Coordinates of C-alpha atoms and ligand atoms in Angstrom, one line a residue:
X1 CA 116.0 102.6 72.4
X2 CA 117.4 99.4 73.2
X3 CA 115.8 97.5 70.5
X4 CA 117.4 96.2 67.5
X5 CA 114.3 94.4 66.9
X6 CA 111.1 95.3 68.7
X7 CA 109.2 92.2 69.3
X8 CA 106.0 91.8 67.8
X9 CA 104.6 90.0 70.9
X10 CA 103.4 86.3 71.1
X11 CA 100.1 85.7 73.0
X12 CA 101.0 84.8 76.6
X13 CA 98.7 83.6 79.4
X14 CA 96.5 86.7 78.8
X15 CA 95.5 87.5 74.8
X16 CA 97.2 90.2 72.8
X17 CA 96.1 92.0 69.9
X18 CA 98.0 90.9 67.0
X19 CA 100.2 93.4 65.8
X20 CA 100.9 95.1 68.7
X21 CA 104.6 96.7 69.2
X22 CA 106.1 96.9 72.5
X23 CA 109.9 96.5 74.0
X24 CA 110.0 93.2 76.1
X25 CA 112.4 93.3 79.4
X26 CA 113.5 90.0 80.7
X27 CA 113.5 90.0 84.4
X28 CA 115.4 87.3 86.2
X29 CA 114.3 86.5 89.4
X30 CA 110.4 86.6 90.3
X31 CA 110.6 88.5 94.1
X32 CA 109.0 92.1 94.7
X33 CA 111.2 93.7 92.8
X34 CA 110.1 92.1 89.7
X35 CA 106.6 92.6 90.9
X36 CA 107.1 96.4 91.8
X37 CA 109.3 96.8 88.4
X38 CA 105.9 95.0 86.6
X39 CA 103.9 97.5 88.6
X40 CA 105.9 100.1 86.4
X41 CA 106.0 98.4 83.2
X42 CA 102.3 98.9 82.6
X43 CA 102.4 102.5 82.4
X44 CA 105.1 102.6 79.9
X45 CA 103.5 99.9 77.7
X46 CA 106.2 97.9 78.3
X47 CA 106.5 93.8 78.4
X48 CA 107.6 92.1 81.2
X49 CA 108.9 88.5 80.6
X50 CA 110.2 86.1 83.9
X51 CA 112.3 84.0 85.0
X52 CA 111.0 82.6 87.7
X53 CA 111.9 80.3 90.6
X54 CA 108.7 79.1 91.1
X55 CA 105.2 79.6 89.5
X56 CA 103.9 80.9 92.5
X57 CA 106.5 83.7 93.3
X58 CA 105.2 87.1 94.1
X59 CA 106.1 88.5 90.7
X60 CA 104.9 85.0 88.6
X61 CA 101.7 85.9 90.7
X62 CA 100.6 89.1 88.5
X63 CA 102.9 88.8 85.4
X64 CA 101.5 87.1 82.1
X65 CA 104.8 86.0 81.1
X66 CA 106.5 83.7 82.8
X67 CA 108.6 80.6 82.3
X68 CA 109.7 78.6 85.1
X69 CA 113.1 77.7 85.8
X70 CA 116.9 77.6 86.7
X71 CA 118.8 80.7 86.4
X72 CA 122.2 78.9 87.5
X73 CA 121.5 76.6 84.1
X74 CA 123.1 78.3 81.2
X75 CA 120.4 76.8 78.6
X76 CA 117.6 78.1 80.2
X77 CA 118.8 81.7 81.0
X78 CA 120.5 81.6 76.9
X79 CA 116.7 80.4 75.3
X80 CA 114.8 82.8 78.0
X81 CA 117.2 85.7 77.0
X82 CA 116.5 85.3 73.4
X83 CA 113.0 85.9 73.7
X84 CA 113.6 89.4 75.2
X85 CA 114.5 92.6 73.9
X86 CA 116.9 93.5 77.1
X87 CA 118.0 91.5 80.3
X88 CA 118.0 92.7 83.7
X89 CA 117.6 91.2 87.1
X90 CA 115.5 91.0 90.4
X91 CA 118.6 89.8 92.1
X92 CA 122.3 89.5 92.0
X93 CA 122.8 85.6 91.6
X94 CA 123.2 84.5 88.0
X95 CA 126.5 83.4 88.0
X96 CA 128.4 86.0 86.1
X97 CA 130.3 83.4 83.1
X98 CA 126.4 82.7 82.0
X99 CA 125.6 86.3 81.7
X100 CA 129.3 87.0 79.9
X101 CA 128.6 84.4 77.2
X102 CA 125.0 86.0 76.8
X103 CA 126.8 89.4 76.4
X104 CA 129.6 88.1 74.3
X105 CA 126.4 87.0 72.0
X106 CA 125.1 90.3 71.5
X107 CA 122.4 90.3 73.8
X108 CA 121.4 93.4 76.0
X109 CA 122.5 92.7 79.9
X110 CA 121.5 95.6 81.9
X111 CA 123.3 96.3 84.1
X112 CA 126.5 94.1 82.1
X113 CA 128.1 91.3 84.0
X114 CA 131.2 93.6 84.1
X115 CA 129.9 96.3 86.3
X116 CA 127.0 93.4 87.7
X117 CA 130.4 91.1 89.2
X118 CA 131.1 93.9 91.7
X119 CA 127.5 93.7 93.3
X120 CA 128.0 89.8 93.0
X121 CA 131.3 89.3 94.5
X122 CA 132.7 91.6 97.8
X123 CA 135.7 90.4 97.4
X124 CA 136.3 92.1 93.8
X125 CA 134.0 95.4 94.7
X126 CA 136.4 96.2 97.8
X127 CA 139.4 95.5 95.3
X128 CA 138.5 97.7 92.9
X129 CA 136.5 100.7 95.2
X130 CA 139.6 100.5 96.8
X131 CA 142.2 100.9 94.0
X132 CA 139.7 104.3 92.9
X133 CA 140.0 105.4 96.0
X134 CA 136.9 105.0 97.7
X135 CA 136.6 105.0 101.4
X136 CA 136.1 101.3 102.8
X137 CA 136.5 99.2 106.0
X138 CA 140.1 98.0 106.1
X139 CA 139.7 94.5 104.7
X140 CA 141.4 91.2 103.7
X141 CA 140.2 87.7 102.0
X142 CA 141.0 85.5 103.6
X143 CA 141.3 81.2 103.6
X144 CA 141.5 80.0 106.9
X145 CA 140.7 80.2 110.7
X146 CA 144.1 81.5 111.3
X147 CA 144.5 83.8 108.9
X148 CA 140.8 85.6 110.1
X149 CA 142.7 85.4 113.7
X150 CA 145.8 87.7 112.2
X151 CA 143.3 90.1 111.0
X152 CA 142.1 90.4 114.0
X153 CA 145.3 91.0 115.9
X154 CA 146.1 93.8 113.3
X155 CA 143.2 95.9 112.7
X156 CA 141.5 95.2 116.3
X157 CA 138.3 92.9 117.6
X158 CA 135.5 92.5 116.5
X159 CA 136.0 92.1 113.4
X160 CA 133.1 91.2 110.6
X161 CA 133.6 88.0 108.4
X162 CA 131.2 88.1 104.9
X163 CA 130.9 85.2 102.1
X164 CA 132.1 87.4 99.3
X165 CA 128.8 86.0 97.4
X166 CA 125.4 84.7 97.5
X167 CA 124.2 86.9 101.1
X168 CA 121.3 88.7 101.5
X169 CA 119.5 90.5 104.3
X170 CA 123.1 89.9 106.8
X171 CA 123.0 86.3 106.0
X172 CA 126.5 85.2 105.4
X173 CA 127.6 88.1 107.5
X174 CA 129.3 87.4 110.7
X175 CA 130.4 89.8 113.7
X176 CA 133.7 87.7 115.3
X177 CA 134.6 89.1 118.8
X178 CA 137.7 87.1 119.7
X179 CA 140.0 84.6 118.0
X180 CA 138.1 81.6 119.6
X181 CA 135.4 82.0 117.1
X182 CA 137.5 82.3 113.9
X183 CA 136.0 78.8 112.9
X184 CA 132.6 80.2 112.6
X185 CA 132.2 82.1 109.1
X186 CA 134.4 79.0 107.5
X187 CA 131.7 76.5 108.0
X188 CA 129.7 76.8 105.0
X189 CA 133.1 76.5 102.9
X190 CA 132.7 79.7 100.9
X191 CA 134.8 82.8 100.5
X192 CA 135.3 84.5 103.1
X193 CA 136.0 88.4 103.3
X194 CA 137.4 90.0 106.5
X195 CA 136.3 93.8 107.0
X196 CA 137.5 96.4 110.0
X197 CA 134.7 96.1 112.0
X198 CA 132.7 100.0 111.9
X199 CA 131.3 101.2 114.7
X200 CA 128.6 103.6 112.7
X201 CA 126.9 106.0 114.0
X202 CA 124.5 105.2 111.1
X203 CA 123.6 103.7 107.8
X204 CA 122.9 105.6 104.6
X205 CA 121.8 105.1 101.1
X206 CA 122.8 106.8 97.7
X207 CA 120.8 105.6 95.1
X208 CA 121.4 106.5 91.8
X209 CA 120.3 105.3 87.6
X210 CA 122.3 105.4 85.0
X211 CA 121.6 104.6 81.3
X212 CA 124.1 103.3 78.6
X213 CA 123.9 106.3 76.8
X214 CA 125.6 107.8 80.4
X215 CA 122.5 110.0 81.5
X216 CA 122.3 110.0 85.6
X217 CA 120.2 111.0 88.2
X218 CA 120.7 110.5 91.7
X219 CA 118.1 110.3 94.8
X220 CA 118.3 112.2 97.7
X221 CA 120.1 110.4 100.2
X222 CA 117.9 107.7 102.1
X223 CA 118.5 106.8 106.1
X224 CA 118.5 103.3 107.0
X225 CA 117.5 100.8 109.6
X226 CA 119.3 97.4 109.6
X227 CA 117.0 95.5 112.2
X228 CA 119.4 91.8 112.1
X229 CA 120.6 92.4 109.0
X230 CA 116.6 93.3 107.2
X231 CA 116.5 97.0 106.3
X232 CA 113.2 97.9 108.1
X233 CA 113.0 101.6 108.2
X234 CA 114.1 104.2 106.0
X235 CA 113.5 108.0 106.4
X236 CA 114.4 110.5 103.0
X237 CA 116.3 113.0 103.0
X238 CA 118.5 111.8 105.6
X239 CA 118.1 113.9 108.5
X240 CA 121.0 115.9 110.0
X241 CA 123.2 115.4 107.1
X242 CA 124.6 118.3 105.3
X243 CA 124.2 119.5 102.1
X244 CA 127.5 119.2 101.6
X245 CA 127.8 115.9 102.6
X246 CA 125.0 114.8 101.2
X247 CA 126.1 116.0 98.0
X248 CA 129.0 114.2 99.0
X249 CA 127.7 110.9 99.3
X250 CA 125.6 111.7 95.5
X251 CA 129.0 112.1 93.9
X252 CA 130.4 109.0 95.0
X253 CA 127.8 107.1 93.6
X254 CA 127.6 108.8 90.6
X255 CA 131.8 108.0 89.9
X256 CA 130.8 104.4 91.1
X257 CA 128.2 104.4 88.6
X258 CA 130.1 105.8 85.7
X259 CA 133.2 104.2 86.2
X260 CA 131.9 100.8 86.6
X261 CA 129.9 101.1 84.0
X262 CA 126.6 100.4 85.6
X263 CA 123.0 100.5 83.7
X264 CA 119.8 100.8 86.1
X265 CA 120.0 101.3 89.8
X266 CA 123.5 101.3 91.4
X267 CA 122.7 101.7 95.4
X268 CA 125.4 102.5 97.4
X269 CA 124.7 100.9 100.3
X270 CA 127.1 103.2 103.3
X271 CA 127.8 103.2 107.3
X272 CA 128.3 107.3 108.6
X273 CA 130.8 107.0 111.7
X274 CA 129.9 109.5 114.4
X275 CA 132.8 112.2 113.1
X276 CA 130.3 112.3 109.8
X277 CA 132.7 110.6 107.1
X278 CA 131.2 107.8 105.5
X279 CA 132.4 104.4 103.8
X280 CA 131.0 102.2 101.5
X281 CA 129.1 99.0 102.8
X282 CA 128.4 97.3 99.2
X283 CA 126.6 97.9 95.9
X284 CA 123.4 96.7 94.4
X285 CA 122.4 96.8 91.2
X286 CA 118.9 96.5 91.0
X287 CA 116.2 98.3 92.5
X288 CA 117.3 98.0 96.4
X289 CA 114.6 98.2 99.8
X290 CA 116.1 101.4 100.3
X291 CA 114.5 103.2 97.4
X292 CA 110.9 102.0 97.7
X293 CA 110.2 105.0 99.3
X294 CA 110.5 106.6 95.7
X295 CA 107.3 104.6 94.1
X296 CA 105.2 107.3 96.6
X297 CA 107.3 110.0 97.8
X298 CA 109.4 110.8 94.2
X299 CA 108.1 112.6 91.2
X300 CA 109.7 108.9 89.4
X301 CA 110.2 106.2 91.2
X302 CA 113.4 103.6 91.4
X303 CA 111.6 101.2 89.2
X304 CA 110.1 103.4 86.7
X305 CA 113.8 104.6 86.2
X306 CA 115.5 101.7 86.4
X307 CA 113.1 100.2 83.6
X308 CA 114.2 103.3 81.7
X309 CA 117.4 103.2 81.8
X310 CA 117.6 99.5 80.6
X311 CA 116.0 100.8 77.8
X312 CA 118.2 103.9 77.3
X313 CA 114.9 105.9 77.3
X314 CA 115.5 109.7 79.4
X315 CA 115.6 109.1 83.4
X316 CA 112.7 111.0 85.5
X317 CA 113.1 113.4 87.9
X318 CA 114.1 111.9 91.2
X319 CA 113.4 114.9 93.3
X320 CA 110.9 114.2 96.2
X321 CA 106.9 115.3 96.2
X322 CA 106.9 116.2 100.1
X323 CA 108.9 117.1 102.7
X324 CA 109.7 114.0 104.2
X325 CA 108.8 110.2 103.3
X326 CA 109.1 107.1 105.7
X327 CA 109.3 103.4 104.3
X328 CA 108.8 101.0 106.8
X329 CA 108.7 96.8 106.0
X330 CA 106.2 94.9 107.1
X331 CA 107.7 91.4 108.4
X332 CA 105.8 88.2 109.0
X333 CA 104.6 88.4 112.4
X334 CA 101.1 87.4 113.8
X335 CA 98.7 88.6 111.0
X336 CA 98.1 86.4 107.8
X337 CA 94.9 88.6 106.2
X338 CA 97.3 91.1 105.3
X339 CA 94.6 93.2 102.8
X340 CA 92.4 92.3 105.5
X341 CA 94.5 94.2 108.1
X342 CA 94.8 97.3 105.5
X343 CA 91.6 98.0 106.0
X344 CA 92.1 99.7 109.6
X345 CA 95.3 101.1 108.7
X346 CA 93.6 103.0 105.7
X347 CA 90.6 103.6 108.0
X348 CA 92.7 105.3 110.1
X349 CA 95.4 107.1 108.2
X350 CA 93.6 107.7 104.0
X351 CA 97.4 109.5 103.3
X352 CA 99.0 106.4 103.8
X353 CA 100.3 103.9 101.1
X354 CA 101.0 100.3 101.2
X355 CA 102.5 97.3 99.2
X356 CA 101.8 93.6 99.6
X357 CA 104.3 91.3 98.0
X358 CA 101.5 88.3 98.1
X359 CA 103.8 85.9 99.9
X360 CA 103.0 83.5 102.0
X361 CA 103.4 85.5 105.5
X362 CA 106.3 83.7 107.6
X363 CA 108.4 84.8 110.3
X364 CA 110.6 87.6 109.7
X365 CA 109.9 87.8 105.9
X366 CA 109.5 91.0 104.3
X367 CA 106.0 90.6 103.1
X368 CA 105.1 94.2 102.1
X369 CA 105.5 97.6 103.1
X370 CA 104.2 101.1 104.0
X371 CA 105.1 105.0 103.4
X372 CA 104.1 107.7 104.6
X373 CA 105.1 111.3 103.5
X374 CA 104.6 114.9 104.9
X375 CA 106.2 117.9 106.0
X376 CA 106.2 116.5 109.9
X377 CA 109.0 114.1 110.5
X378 CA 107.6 112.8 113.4
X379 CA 104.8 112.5 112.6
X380 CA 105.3 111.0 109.3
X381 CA 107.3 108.6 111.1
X382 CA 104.7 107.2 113.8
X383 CA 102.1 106.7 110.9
X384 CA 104.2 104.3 109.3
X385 CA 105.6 103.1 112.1
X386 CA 101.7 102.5 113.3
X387 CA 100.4 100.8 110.3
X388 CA 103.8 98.5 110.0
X389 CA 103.3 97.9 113.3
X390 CA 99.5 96.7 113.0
X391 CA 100.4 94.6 109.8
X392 CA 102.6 92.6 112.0
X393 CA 100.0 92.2 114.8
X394 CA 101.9 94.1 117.3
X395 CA 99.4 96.8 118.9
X396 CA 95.1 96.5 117.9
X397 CA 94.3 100.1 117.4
Ligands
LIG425 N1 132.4 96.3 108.2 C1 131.3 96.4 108.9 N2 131.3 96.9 110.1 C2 130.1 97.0 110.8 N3 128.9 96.6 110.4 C3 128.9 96.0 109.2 C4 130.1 95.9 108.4 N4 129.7 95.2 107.2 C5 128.4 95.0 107.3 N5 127.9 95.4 108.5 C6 126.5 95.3 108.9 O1 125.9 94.2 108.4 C7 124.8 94.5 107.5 C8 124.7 93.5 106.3 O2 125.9 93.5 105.6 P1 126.0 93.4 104.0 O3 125.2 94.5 103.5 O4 127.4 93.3 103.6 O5 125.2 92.0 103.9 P2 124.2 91.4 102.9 O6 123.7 90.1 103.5 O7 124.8 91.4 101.5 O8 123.0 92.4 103.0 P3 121.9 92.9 102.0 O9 120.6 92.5 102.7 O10 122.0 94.3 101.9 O11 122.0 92.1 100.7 C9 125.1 96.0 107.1 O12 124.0 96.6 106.6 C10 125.7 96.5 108.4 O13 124.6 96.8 109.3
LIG426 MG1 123.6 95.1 102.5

C-alpha cells in the first residue's frame, strides 16, 4: 500500500465511527472526474479528500471532504497534502514547482510532477516523445508571428498553433491557414507550440494504468469524436483497426507509461492518417473522457484503476463486458431537468446507463453522459446517440 501511516480519519461533514482505518486520497480539482473517481472510492472503502475550486463544484456536491481553495497557492496545496495519505489530480494545472517541493518533502504525488510536467507542458512532451522516438506532428516552439510564418513556409499550410499549457477541450488550440493570421495564437501572450498540421483520417485513444510498483494494464483502444475541440462520441474497440495495430497503439502507451514514469491513467490521446499509421496528439494523466465508457462497459473501470494504482493496490481487468460500448456526452443544450429528462430515455431504452455531473446546464458544457453496450454496433450506437440526443433537447421521442 501507499501508506506510511494510515489515517485514522477525522469526522468530516458526515460522522465517522471513531476508530475506523481507511487510506485517504487527496484529489485536486473538484470536476467529474473527482466525482466519478468518488463514485469508486466507496466500494473500496476508500477516503476521498478535495481540493476544490468552489463549494459547489460537481465533485464538492457529493464528497464529505472538502476544503475550498487555490491550487496555484503553494500553502494551501502543502497543508491540504498533509492531510492525505496520497495526492492525485482531477486535472493537469497545479503548477509543477508546487507539486516538486511537495514530492521533495516526502509526500506521495501520483502520478509525480516528473512524469505529470509532460501532460502539463506540450512543449516538453513533444521534446521528449520525440527524442524516444515516438511518432509526432513535425513541430517547433516558437516566439513570434514571424517565426509561426517560417514554419509555415517549411512544413506546408495550415498549420496548428497550441499554448503549450493550461488548454482544454481545443481551447488554446488554433488552426492557421495562411501567414496573414500568424498574429492570432500570440494574443493571449503564452507559449506557443507550432505542429504539422494532420490531416487524420481519425482520432484514437490508448488508455492505460500503471502503478509504482510497475504493474500495467492497458484498455482496448477507444475511437474518438472531437466535435470543436469537446470529445463527444467514443465507440470501443475501435472499429476497423487491426489487431496488430491495435496492439500497436497498446505498446506505445505502455513504453510512454513506463518510461515516464507515470502512476494512474496515462491516455494517449492519437490522430490515425488514412494510410493507418498513427501519431501522438498529447497525454493525460488522469482519468480522460475517453475512458468513461469503462465505468459500464469494462469488467474495472478507469477510475476504479486509477484509484488503485495510486495506491499501489493490483490493477483490474480492463477487458470489456460486451461486444461493443458507446459513450456519448451530453452538452448543455435546451433541457435543464436533466434527471427529469432520464426518465424517458430509461423508459425507453432499461439497457441504457447515464451520468449527470450536477452542473449547472450551460451551452456547450459537458454536463453528463450516456453508454450503451451490445453486440450490435449500430445499434448500440443510435441508442446513445438517441438518449444524448434527447438530454440536449434535440428530437421529443
Ligand atoms: N497537429 C494537429 N493536426 C490536426 N489536428 C490537430 C492537431 N493537434 C490537435 N488537433 C485537433 O485539435 C484537438 C484538440 O487538441 P489538443 O488535444 O492538443 O487540445 P486540448 O485543448 O489540450 O484538448 P483536450 O480537450 O484533450 O485537453 C485534437 O483532438 C485534434 O482534433
Ligand atoms: Mg486533447
Amino acid at each position: 500500500m501507499v501508506a506510511q501511516r494510515a489515517h485514522l480519519i477525522h469526522p468530516g461533514r458526515f460522522p465517522v465511527p471513531s476508530g475506523h482505518v481507511t487510506y485517504v486520497v487527496g484529489i485536486i480539482g473538484a470536476g467529474q472526474l473527482a466525482r466519478m473517481m468518488h463514485q469508486a472510492s466507496i466500494g473500496l472503502g476508500i477516503q476521498v479528500k478535495l481540493l476544490a475550486e468552489a463549494a459547489d463544484s460537481s465533485a464538492a456536491q457529493v464528497v464529505a471532504d472538502v476544503e475550498v481553495g487555490d491550487y496555484t497557492d503553494p500553502e494551501t496545496v502543502r497543508r491540504f497534502a498533509a492531510a492525505c495519505d496520497v495526492v492525485t489530480f482531477d486535472h493537469e494545472h497545479v503548477p509543477t514547482a508546487i507539486l516538486e517541493e511537495l514530492a521533495a518533502d516526502g509526500i506521495a504525488v501520483r502520478p509525480g510532477p516528473k512524469a505529470l510536467v509532460h501532460a502539463q507542458d506540450k512543449a516538453v512532451m513533444r521534446s521528449r516523445l520525440g527524442a524516444m522516438g515516438i511518432p509526432c506532428p513535425l513541430n517547433r516552439p516558437v516566439a513570434t508571428p514571424e517565426e509561426l510564418t517560417s514554419f509555415g513556409a517549411e512544413v506546408g499550410w495550415p498549420v496548428i498553433a497550441k499554448t503549450t499549457r493550461g488548454g482544454y477541450d481545443g481551447k488554446g488550440v488554433f488552426k492557421i491557414d495562411s501567414a496573414d493570421r500568424a498574429g492570432e495564437p500570440f494574443a493571449s501572450g503564452a507559449d506557443i507550440l507550432a505542429e504539422e498540421y494532420i490531416d487524420f483520417r481519425r482520432e484514437l485513444s490508448a488508455l492505460v494504468v500503471r502503478s509504482p510498483s510497475g504493474q500495467a494494464v492497458a484498455y482496448p483502444i477507444t475511437e474518438t469524436v472531437q466535435t470543436a475541440g469537446i470529445c463527444t462520441e467514443t465507440t470501443t474497440p475501435a472499429p476497423e483497426l487491426s489487431e496488430d495495430q491495435a496492439i500497436g497503439c497498446q505498446q506505445l502507451a505502455l513504453r510512454i507509461a513506463h518510461e515516464l514514469e507515470v502512476t494512474g491513467v496515462l491516455a494517449v490521446e492519437l490522430m490515425q492518417r488514412n494510410d493507418g499509421s498513427v501519431v501522438v496528439n498529447e497525454l493525460a494523466m488522469r482519468p480522460h473522457n475517453t475512458g468513461h465508457w469503462s465505468i459500464d462497459g469494462a469488467h474495472t473501470s478507469q477510475f476504479e484503476n486509477h484509484l488503485r494504482a495510486v495506491l499501489d493496490l493490483p490493477l483490474g481487468s480492463p477487458t470489456v463486458r460486451d461486444e461493443w460500448t458507446v459513450m456519448v456526452n451530453v452538452l448543455g443544450g435546451s433541457v435543464q431537468d436533466l434527471p427529469a429528462a432520464l426518465l424517458h430515455c430509461f423508459a425507453r431504452d432499461p439497457r441504457l446507463r447515464a451520468q449527470l455531473y450536477g452542473k449547472e446546464v450551460k451551452p456547450g458544457r459537458k454536463v453528463g453522459h450516456v453508454t450503451a453496450y451490445g453486440d450490435d454496433l449500430p445499434s448500440v450506437r443510435r441508442r446513445a446517440r438517441h438518449a444524448a440526443n434527447y438530454l440536449m433537447g434535440v428530437g421529443d421521442e
